[in-house]
Amino acid sequence: MKALHRSSLALAFGLGSSAPLLHAQEPLLLELDGERLASFAADVDGDGSDEWIAAVRRVDAAGRLQRVLRVFRFEHTDAGERSQAHDTLLPDDACAIACADALALPGRELLIFDGQGLRLHPLTPSREPAQAELRWHPQGRTLLEAASFFADADPTALLVWPYLRERERALDLLVPLAFGYARLRGTSATGLRVARRWDLAAAIGARRVWDGALFTAERELPLPTLADLDGDGEDELVVEGAGDGALWLCTQEAPPERWPLDLGASGAGNGALRKSFRRLVDLDGDARADLLSWVVRGDAEKGFAFETELEIRRNLGGLPPRFAEPSRLRFRGAGTVAALPDLDGDGRADLVLVRCENPAAAIVGGLATLRTAIYLAREDGAYPSQPELELASRLPLSALREEELRAGILPSALRFDRDLDGDGTHDLLELDPRRGIRVLRGALERREHDGRSWTTYRLLEPAWFAWEGNASFETEVLVRDGKALALVVPQEREARRLALPRP
């Protein structure tokens, strides 16, 4: 057994619950008393204020290894924000957790996968015991033939992958089976039932072997992508083949079929580094997922990327869908798509692109220069050749993985997924492991030129929040009544209280 951390702490940065945004107070230290295995933020009791939830592995007084779920609740007092912790003992064989509004009851439920199947456990302390639990038993052990958050193995080997969709207060769940995937369709009255099973392993060239308590794979079954390809409100399942990289499409009515979609060669070719990535997302606001892919080229001998090409193909409809001729963006350096938020509120996905200008300097111990470019989508869903605005930041090698940097994969040090001040626009969190977190508020601006007017997006002056100790890219934002309450930065070693500078 690997050694547990002596103490695992999270540092909460108080942002204030009313205007102005980012009113800093002295940070709170949230004691975990063990090793943090997973954590997330959610409003579990339905009171409009987020709680912070952490799964912790610890040793009790008798020397037994335990898995505990610790829920931190926050309350506002005259002296500032205070926290209270509540512990729930998890089953010894718990292998995955998630949080969702699964039942037609107030609050949210904790989804626990263990040796007995799927258990829905309330996180609301006042819930009556009779309402507290719903258990779904799979046949045999097929649901749990997988690694998990809690395995001692590398967490990148995670195979239990819940897909949560809160629609009409019901829960749909996608779980991997030994040779494919199953969709469990939930209702508020009956819980979960098997709606569809897909046998994918034979089709895409993956094979799995169940061997007692261990789950091994000759070739891993890839994690799927869920996207609404035909605009009917139901997601289709898309899986990349394990051998030739072809895409396989699964619908509710038909068995898996190979998707005849030619994206060009992937992998190294002609002495150049060439790696293709795909993402299915609605770019033009027509409710159909469009195709976004990008290729990184470079020097295969030296292993450095020097050019990235972004390709956008609009979905023209049908199933399998037809795509329009691609539009392309080319730029220097290794780049990746960091986010696709709707920044200006026009219903179309805007592009947040991060690229590294000097990967060689970072690998030999210098600082990597990252540039963040923001492109606002046009009416046709394409992006202009020049960004609307651009930011620059420098990160040390400790914040980047060398093998990812060489392949052109950059870490997502940026968060555009939250509206921190409740004004309806996305705000930016940028994590710098040396300095702290930079918060930039997003705002809409009306511009006019030559008799034409349009709305654009801009970022206001930043505010910095600093700390000591190691940083984490798993920063969470706690929200109360639609506004940011705090930032939670997981810490994996001892840290001391720090007074935060006011912005």
PDB file of N, CA and C in Angstrom, residues 69-132:
ATOM      1  N   LEU A  69     -16.408  10.377   3.064  1.00  0.00           N
ATOM      2  CA  LEU A  69     -16.840  11.541   2.306  1.00  0.00           C
ATOM      3  C   LEU A  69     -17.036  12.689   3.283  1.00  0.00           C
ATOM      4  N   ARG A  70     -16.291  13.758   3.121  1.00  0.00           N
ATOM      5  CA  ARG A  70     -16.393  14.929   4.000  1.00  0.00           C
ATOM      6  C   ARG A  70     -17.053  16.071   3.236  1.00  0.00           C
ATOM      7  N   VAL A  71     -18.173  16.569   3.777  1.00  0.00           N
ATOM      8  CA  VAL A  71     -18.929  17.660   3.155  1.00  0.00           C
ATOM      9  C   VAL A  71     -18.742  18.920   3.995  1.00  0.00           C
ATOM     10  N   PHE A  72     -18.228  19.967   3.378  1.00  0.00           N
ATOM     11  CA  PHE A  72     -18.043  21.256   4.049  1.00  0.00           C
ATOM     12  C   PHE A  72     -19.199  22.178   3.675  1.00  0.00           C
ATOM     13  N   ARG A  73     -19.889  22.681   4.692  1.00  0.00           N
ATOM     14  CA  ARG A  73     -20.936  23.683   4.491  1.00  0.00           C
ATOM     15  C   ARG A  73     -20.453  25.025   5.031  1.00  0.00           C
ATOM     16  N   PHE A  74     -20.875  26.094   4.383  1.00  0.00           N
ATOM     17  CA  PHE A  74     -20.385  27.424   4.742  1.00  0.00           C
ATOM     18  C   PHE A  74     -21.554  28.306   5.159  1.00  0.00           C
ATOM     19  N   GLU A  75     -21.306  29.133   6.162  1.00  0.00           N
ATOM     20  CA  GLU A  75     -22.315  30.077   6.616  1.00  0.00           C
ATOM     21  C   GLU A  75     -21.664  31.439   6.821  1.00  0.00           C
ATOM     22  N   HIS A  76     -22.459  32.476   6.587  1.00  0.00           N
ATOM     23  CA  HIS A  76     -21.947  33.828   6.716  1.00  0.00           C
ATOM     24  C   HIS A  76     -22.251  34.354   8.114  1.00  0.00           C
ATOM     25  N   THR A  77     -21.243  34.842   8.796  1.00  0.00           N
ATOM     26  CA  THR A  77     -21.391  35.443  10.116  1.00  0.00           C
ATOM     27  C   THR A  77     -20.829  36.859  10.084  1.00  0.00           C
ATOM     28  N   ASP A  78     -21.013  37.571  11.183  1.00  0.00           N
ATOM     29  CA  ASP A  78     -20.474  38.927  11.258  1.00  0.00           C
ATOM     30  C   ASP A  78     -18.954  38.937  11.145  1.00  0.00           C
ATOM     31  N   ALA A  79     -18.331  37.812  11.527  1.00  0.00           N
ATOM     32  CA  ALA A  79     -16.874  37.719  11.460  1.00  0.00           C
ATOM     33  C   ALA A  79     -16.383  37.189  10.114  1.00  0.00           C
ATOM     34  N   GLY A  80     -17.308  36.914   9.195  1.00  0.00           N
ATOM     35  CA  GLY A  80     -16.914  36.387   7.888  1.00  0.00           C
ATOM     36  C   GLY A  80     -17.473  34.987   7.665  1.00  0.00           C
ATOM     37  N   GLU A  81     -16.970  34.310   6.647  1.00  0.00           N
ATOM     38  CA  GLU A  81     -17.441  32.969   6.328  1.00  0.00           C
ATOM     39  C   GLU A  81     -16.836  31.942   7.285  1.00  0.00           C
ATOM     40  N   ARG A  82     -17.682  31.009   7.729  1.00  0.00           N
ATOM     41  CA  ARG A  82     -17.222  29.911   8.577  1.00  0.00           C
ATOM     42  C   ARG A  82     -17.664  28.601   7.952  1.00  0.00           C
ATOM     43  N   SER A  83     -16.944  27.534   8.249  1.00  0.00           N
ATOM     44  CA  SER A  83     -17.241  26.237   7.644  1.00  0.00           C
ATOM     45  C   SER A  83     -17.547  25.208   8.724  1.00  0.00           C
ATOM     46  N   GLN A  84     -18.396  24.242   8.366  1.00  0.00           N
ATOM     47  CA  GLN A  84     -18.688  23.084   9.196  1.00  0.00           C
ATOM     48  C   GLN A  84     -18.541  21.842   8.341  1.00  0.00           C
ATOM     49  N   ALA A  85     -17.958  20.785   8.904  1.00  0.00           N
ATOM     50  CA  ALA A  85     -17.709  19.562   8.159  1.00  0.00           C
ATOM     51  C   ALA A  85     -18.596  18.441   8.689  1.00  0.00           C
ATOM     52  N   HIS A  86     -19.106  17.622   7.749  1.00  0.00           N
ATOM     53  CA  HIS A  86     -19.918  16.455   8.095  1.00  0.00           C
ATOM     54  C   HIS A  86     -19.356  15.261   7.343  1.00  0.00           C
ATOM     55  N   ASP A  87     -19.088  14.147   8.061  1.00  0.00           N
ATOM     56  CA  ASP A  87     -18.469  12.965   7.477  1.00  0.00           C
ATOM     57  C   ASP A  87     -19.496  11.866   7.232  1.00  0.00           C
ATOM     58  N   THR A  88     -19.347  11.178   6.086  1.00  0.00           N
ATOM     59  CA  THR A  88     -20.121   9.986   5.766  1.00  0.00           C
ATOM     60  C   THR A  88     -19.143   8.868   5.446  1.00  0.00           C
ATOM     61  N   LEU A  89     -19.252   7.742   6.126  1.00  0.00           N
ATOM     62  CA  LEU A  89     -18.363   6.615   5.893  1.00  0.00           C
ATOM     63  C   LEU A  89     -18.779   5.911   4.602  1.00  0.00           C
ATOM     64  N   LEU A  90     -17.828   5.758   3.684  1.00  0.00           N
ATOM     65  CA  LEU A  90     -18.099   5.092   2.417  1.00  0.00           C
ATOM     66  C   LEU A  90     -17.821   3.593   2.535  1.00  0.00           C
ATOM     67  N   PRO A  91     -18.458   2.758   1.716  1.00  0.00           N
ATOM     68  CA  PRO A  91     -18.161   1.325   1.733  1.00  0.00           C
ATOM     69  C   PRO A  91     -16.700   1.065   1.388  1.00  0.00           C
ATOM     70  N   ASP A  92     -16.161  -0.016   1.940  1.00  0.00           N
ATOM     71  CA  ASP A  92     -14.761  -0.348   1.685  1.00  0.00           C
ATOM     72  C   ASP A  92     -14.486  -0.601   0.214  1.00  0.00           C
ATOM     73  N   ASP A  93     -15.497  -1.116  -0.500  1.00  0.00           N
ATOM     74  CA  ASP A  93     -15.291  -1.423  -1.914  1.00  0.00           C
ATOM     75  C   ASP A  93     -15.869  -0.345  -2.824  1.00  0.00           C
ATOM     76  N   ALA A  94     -16.095   0.854  -2.272  1.00  0.00           N
ATOM     77  CA  ALA A  94     -16.573   1.952  -3.115  1.00  0.00           C
ATOM     78  C   ALA A  94     -15.536   2.241  -4.187  1.00  0.00           C
ATOM     79  N   CYS A  95     -15.986   2.361  -5.424  1.00  0.00           N
ATOM     80  CA  CYS A  95     -15.024   2.515  -6.512  1.00  0.00           C
ATOM     81  C   CYS A  95     -15.245   3.769  -7.335  1.00  0.00           C
ATOM     82  N   ALA A  96     -16.347   4.466  -7.164  1.00  0.00           N
ATOM     83  CA  ALA A  96     -16.564   5.709  -7.899  1.00  0.00           C
ATOM     84  C   ALA A  96     -17.672   6.486  -7.223  1.00  0.00           C
ATOM     85  N   ILE A  97     -17.586   7.801  -7.272  1.00  0.00           N
ATOM     86  CA  ILE A  97     -18.625   8.650  -6.709  1.00  0.00           C
ATOM     87  C   ILE A  97     -18.977   9.741  -7.702  1.00  0.00           C
ATOM     88  N   ALA A  98     -20.186  10.235  -7.584  1.00  0.00           N
ATOM     89  CA  ALA A  98     -20.639  11.386  -8.360  1.00  0.00           C
ATOM     90  C   ALA A  98     -21.791  12.013  -7.594  1.00  0.00           C
ATOM     91  N   CYS A  99     -22.200  13.214  -7.990  1.00  0.00           N
ATOM     92  CA  CYS A  99     -23.277  13.916  -7.307  1.00  0.00           C
ATOM     93  C   CYS A  99     -24.258  14.414  -8.351  1.00  0.00           C
ATOM     94  N   ALA A 100     -25.566  14.171  -8.120  1.00  0.00           N
ATOM     95  CA  ALA A 100     -26.573  14.590  -9.093  1.00  0.00           C
ATOM     96  C   ALA A 100     -27.925  14.697  -8.416  1.00  0.00           C
ATOM     97  N   ASP A 101     -28.836  15.405  -9.077  1.00  0.00           N
ATOM     98  CA  ASP A 101     -30.215  15.468  -8.631  1.00  0.00           C
ATOM     99  C   ASP A 101     -30.935  14.298  -9.285  1.00  0.00           C
ATOM    100  N   ALA A 102     -30.932  13.146  -8.607  1.00  0.00           N
ATOM    101  CA  ALA A 102     -31.408  11.904  -9.206  1.00  0.00           C
ATOM    102  C   ALA A 102     -32.859  11.591  -8.863  1.00  0.00           C
ATOM    103  N   LEU A 103     -33.392  12.112  -7.782  1.00  0.00           N
ATOM    104  CA  LEU A 103     -34.741  11.800  -7.336  1.00  0.00           C
ATOM    105  C   LEU A 103     -35.568  13.082  -7.277  1.00  0.00           C
ATOM    106  N   ALA A 104     -36.880  12.942  -7.293  1.00  0.00           N
ATOM    107  CA  ALA A 104     -37.774  14.107  -7.215  1.00  0.00           C
ATOM    108  C   ALA A 104     -37.936  14.528  -5.758  1.00  0.00           C
ATOM    109  N   LEU A 105     -36.828  14.836  -5.123  1.00  0.00           N
ATOM    110  CA  LEU A 105     -36.799  15.246  -3.722  1.00  0.00           C
ATOM    111  C   LEU A 105     -35.880  16.452  -3.595  1.00  0.00           C
ATOM    112  N   PRO A 106     -36.049  17.262  -2.546  1.00  0.00           N
ATOM    113  CA  PRO A 106     -35.167  18.419  -2.384  1.00  0.00           C
ATOM    114  C   PRO A 106     -33.709  17.983  -2.237  1.00  0.00           C
ATOM    115  N   GLY A 107     -32.804  18.805  -2.745  1.00  0.00           N
ATOM    116  CA  GLY A 107     -31.387  18.518  -2.598  1.00  0.00           C
ATOM    117  C   GLY A 107     -30.874  17.582  -3.671  1.00  0.00           C
ATOM    118  N   ARG A 108     -29.624  17.170  -3.497  1.00  0.00           N
ATOM    119  CA  ARG A 108     -28.956  16.298  -4.456  1.00  0.00           C
ATOM    120  C   ARG A 108     -28.533  15.007  -3.760  1.00  0.00           C
ATOM    121  N   GLU A 109     -28.227  14.002  -4.553  1.00  0.00           N
ATOM    122  CA  GLU A 109     -27.853  12.705  -4.013  1.00  0.00           C
ATOM    123  C   GLU A 109     -26.426  12.361  -4.419  1.00  0.00           C
ATOM    124  N   LEU A 110     -25.804  11.560  -3.582  1.00  0.00           N
ATOM    125  CA  LEU A 110     -24.478  11.028  -3.866  1.00  0.00           C
ATOM    126  C   LEU A 110     -24.637   9.669  -4.531  1.00  0.00           C
ATOM    127  N   LEU A 111     -23.988   9.479  -5.669  1.00  0.00           N
ATOM    128  CA  LEU A 111     -23.995   8.212  -6.356  1.00  0.00           C
ATOM    129  C   LEU A 111     -22.739   7.444  -5.963  1.00  0.00           C
ATOM    130  N   ILE A 112     -22.921   6.277  -5.374  1.00  0.00           N
ATOM    131  CA  ILE A 112     -21.796   5.458  -4.926  1.00  0.00           C
ATOM    132  C   ILE A 112     -21.833   4.133  -5.676  1.00  0.00           C
ATOM    133  N   PHE A 113     -20.770   3.817  -6.385  1.00  0.00           N
ATOM    134  CA  PHE A 113     -20.613   2.506  -7.003  1.00  0.00           C
ATOM    135  C   PHE A 113     -19.811   1.628  -6.047  1.00  0.00           C
ATOM    136  N   ASP A 114     -20.373   0.488  -5.678  1.00  0.00           N
ATOM    137  CA  ASP A 114     -19.631  -0.444  -4.825  1.00  0.00           C
ATOM    138  C   ASP A 114     -19.964  -1.869  -5.262  1.00  0.00           C
ATOM    139  N   GLY A 115     -19.540  -2.837  -4.473  1.00  0.00           N
ATOM    140  CA  GLY A 115     -19.727  -4.233  -4.832  1.00  0.00           C
ATOM    141  C   GLY A 115     -21.165  -4.674  -4.891  1.00  0.00           C
ATOM    142  N   GLN A 116     -22.079  -3.869  -4.353  1.00  0.00           N
ATOM    143  CA  GLN A 116     -23.500  -4.203  -4.377  1.00  0.00           C
ATOM    144  C   GLN A 116     -24.266  -3.483  -5.475  1.00  0.00           C
ATOM    145  N   GLY A 117     -23.580  -2.715  -6.291  1.00  0.00           N
ATOM    146  CA  GLY A 117     -24.257  -2.021  -7.378  1.00  0.00           C
ATOM    147  C   GLY A 117     -24.154  -0.517  -7.225  1.00  0.00           C
ATOM    148  N   LEU A 118     -25.221   0.169  -7.570  1.00  0.00           N
ATOM    149  CA  LEU A 118     -25.277   1.627  -7.504  1.00  0.00           C
ATOM    150  C   LEU A 118     -26.196   2.038  -6.372  1.00  0.00           C
ATOM    151  N   ARG A 119     -25.704   2.879  -5.475  1.00  0.00           N
ATOM    152  CA  ARG A 119     -26.491   3.350  -4.343  1.00  0.00           C
ATOM    153  C   ARG A 119     -26.630   4.863  -4.444  1.00  0.00           C
ATOM    154  N   LEU A 120     -27.850   5.352  -4.275  1.00  0.00           N
ATOM    155  CA  LEU A 120     -28.110   6.781  -4.211  1.00  0.00           C
ATOM    156  C   LEU A 120     -28.280   7.164  -2.750  1.00  0.00           C
ATOM    157  N   HIS A 121     -27.381   7.983  -2.268  1.00  0.00           N
ATOM    158  CA  HIS A 121     -27.363   8.340  -0.854  1.00  0.00           C
ATOM    159  C   HIS A 121     -27.579   9.841  -0.728  1.00  0.00           C
ATOM    160  N   PRO A 122     -28.500  10.294   0.127  1.00  0.00           N
ATOM    161  CA  PRO A 122     -28.761  11.737   0.224  1.00  0.00           C
ATOM    162  C   PRO A 122     -27.623  12.455   0.921  1.00  0.00           C
ATOM    163  N   LEU A 123     -27.391  13.678   0.509  1.00  0.00           N
ATOM    164  CA  LEU A 123     -26.415  14.525   1.176  1.00  0.00           C
ATOM    165  C   LEU A 123     -27.096  15.588   2.015  1.00  0.00           C
ATOM    166  N   THR A 124     -28.433  15.536   2.101  1.00  0.00           N
ATOM    167  CA  THR A 124     -29.181  16.467   2.933  1.00  0.00           C
ATOM    168  C   THR A 124     -29.383  15.844   4.308  1.00  0.00           C
ATOM    169  N   PRO A 125     -28.836  16.416   5.384  1.00  0.00           N
ATOM    170  CA  PRO A 125     -28.923  15.780   6.703  1.00  0.00           C
ATOM    171  C   PRO A 125     -30.342  15.545   7.183  1.00  0.00           C
ATOM    172  N   SER A 126     -31.321  16.384   6.751  1.00  0.00           N
ATOM    173  CA  SER A 126     -32.682  16.274   7.268  1.00  0.00           C
ATOM    174  C   SER A 126     -33.517  15.231   6.528  1.00  0.00           C
ATOM    175  N   ARG A 127     -32.957  14.566   5.517  1.00  0.00           N
ATOM    176  CA  ARG A 127     -33.721  13.591   4.748  1.00  0.00           C
ATOM    177  C   ARG A 127     -34.135  12.418   5.632  1.00  0.00           C
ATOM    178  N   GLU A 128     -35.408  12.019   5.537  1.00  0.00           N
ATOM    179  CA  GLU A 128     -35.878  10.886   6.320  1.00  0.00           C
ATOM    180  C   GLU A 128     -35.211   9.601   5.851  1.00  0.00           C
ATOM    181  N   PRO A 129     -34.942   8.638   6.773  1.00  0.00           N
ATOM    182  CA  PRO A 129     -34.274   7.403   6.364  1.00  0.00           C
ATOM    183  C   PRO A 129     -35.022   6.653   5.271  1.00  0.00           C
ATOM    184  N   ALA A 130     -36.355   6.686   5.275  1.00  0.00           N
ATOM    185  CA  ALA A 130     -37.120   5.957   4.273  1.00  0.00           C
ATOM    186  C   ALA A 130     -36.902   6.538   2.879  1.00  0.00           C
ATOM    187  N   GLN A 131     -36.544   7.817   2.824  1.00  0.00           N
ATOM    188  CA  GLN A 131     -36.301   8.461   1.539  1.00  0.00           C
ATOM    189  C   GLN A 131     -34.831   8.424   1.147  1.00  0.00           C
ATOM    190  N   ALA A 132     -34.019   7.828   2.007  1.00  0.00           N
ATOM    191  CA  ALA A 132     -32.593   8.076   1.923  1.00  0.00           C
ATOM    192  C   ALA A 132     -31.883   7.315   0.825  1.00  0.00           C
TER     193      ALA A 132
END
